[in-house]
């Protein structure tokens, strides 16, 4: 639950840029170039089928009807110190070594721990079942990737040998058509590989193909720099979140526009659904696997997050008006021109068309100005990270970081 609440709070912090067809949509479309047409089509469909009332945006709201500011300048907040230890560097490097073990083809029978390339065909009652066949699948024996008995059945086989494995799917298997069913897998071994641990030396580092990094010493510094960059980014996000939460807590709310909350909720659901689809699963499955939450539980948390986002944007707009931080037409135009160039659009008009309704976009740009102002004027105290937090941050850094991550994936 803590993991989900942290993630959902971060989303609610930036929910103003998810409103309408905001800047995040354009960034995601640009990064995922292969999905550009699909994303834009979905955006157009949404704008055609769902039009929010004017009061759902700040330019149609009388702030005095909704919020009264409390203290917002000089609020006291704590933030976790950005830190990278030798142990964290070692853990990251070890994970890279574990992911790049040496693999050599051998001419012998398969044994536990080997990697085998296999062809298999699964049949139930003599008929092939969906997703039960492959011409080439690389399997580590002992990984328990397949149902009980499959990997044990491959042990002892040799290259080009074919064998029928009579197996039974578990009673609680997620595919009800196969749950408890007796099946036959016809398996052919294409290749047998033996793995040995990779060794951190200059040759291993050179094989990573990282610009300017060719020695172990340079590689350790490279890993440190990237982990520190990730730690600072996380610290910045934490600081912004904590400042906004403190300022919002000091404000008094008379009510919150329901249409605005609904707009943020819909956008959060849409973005999480998009993320789930990247893994080939639906939103309910994604939330269950990632956060251990059932549909009613995560819907409740997303509703709270949308409420929090609406309250924060109202507070920030009120501060913007009081401190003269409102967005000017010149600033809006400058950002549109800069972003159009950065994201590779042919013209500002083309970029603006992709963005869609500028009201949500303007909310995001205003929130950037106000957040920066609040952070600059906050009283910030750094605290040491707990062991649990350090481990989580290291893991996140390993999955989020670097050019190397992309290189390893390739």
Steps between C-alpha positions, in 0.01 A plus 500: 500500500784739582648446154168579337435809712846636420446446129149638499605808697768570242241464227264734677783752534522514121136434425452856378715418198285195437186709482330525164763434235796637692873496454550145624301359210739665258807376684372143507407516132845627409683235699285220367535590134364168384171579675466860379207448266311286749553748785390800296196311375406414858547864602276619218235243587503606863466869415206419273314281745572666835473876545546630853302801627689828506500501882726192492788730404651786694402768252134434580536499878460771762769387743341679792210259480727203559819572693653731759879502520693429817876528550683411180830688508776353717325173587710243686556172316738205523647309209717191475865576430617398153770246569680222315718259697768258383260220590235641266756521218608141568138379499431668169814361338421153632154518344662584167743210535214263588315613188800445276631158588726330249312243294676224305334227297587148617453156347359301790176416676306781668554540872360726769616861457553474124339735250323318220347621178195283439213447262178384660138435411233466767185295436186431698296201381721491191429864404753782528391761755557875474836639609632148559756476220828657393765420239780654707476575871799553728440338838720483807459160662412549864330837449153345548376696201277217380251280682625228733673217319587689180855603588572172677390323183751690290790399726697220336395589145762580233509731201248404226328249732119505513291385792133501610433630852169391653414773749208650691426869545439621858138511617533874568657584162384842378374361168185315601503296176830344611459497877541142618522372143722212384717611207789380288799720415711378209844649565804515271835630626653741248809599701654439842699776667709509815518826691793634700512815709615818329812664641535874545810592305593748229388260227154470655474878532609554138229259386237730654571754220464805726654815358810608693490194729754223439650409839359363825581824680320707236206262510462529879501879467246476219269287715545734796416807290184343362382374836563845648310665216207269570522566875497877446204470266311300762595755764371784284172320446470430873572863584239633259244250627566582866486876443173480311349270762601741778366806320176324411456380859528862619220614268128490576268352239134591478441241230670354193356514147369151432568534128867572567536198728327286238735631230808409701358160592429415136849608398666293773302192394586560135873533565512192724301305241751604235785383724325167557451451126875536448534180702220335304257490795190687612490762775354269765773240445771769498384650829472156661849396391671836564330610821295205626178700474159382386288719271295660778817575698698673226192688377464644848868599510483660155193695607693632802792587275275689257348691792848589625606615152195725470569657838866556415427670168249732667757594763771558241276721288413706806871540581576587138245780505621631837872489412473610136598156366213458256591382153532768234411458134865559414614221733242262356608575143869464588437158658295382203779601261771340714306177553401472134868514407609265781245232412559519125180661378502678163334809641354651814153452352562125457621473859207700631261277306654195669473669840133579446322708764752757624321550831650188652837586345490848657415348838813288478727791405357710783556215745867481396552868582323479835669176605841648425410809705377294796808275500736798483326655802462183710705414809643162404660248737676193362471167681688174463333230294396186686645168389167404339478829310859469382434150364183614321672803349791287378259260334310786336824654383604171344181487295475869416856609435725514215604452155645176622159368593387539140823345377458198727140458383614489142 
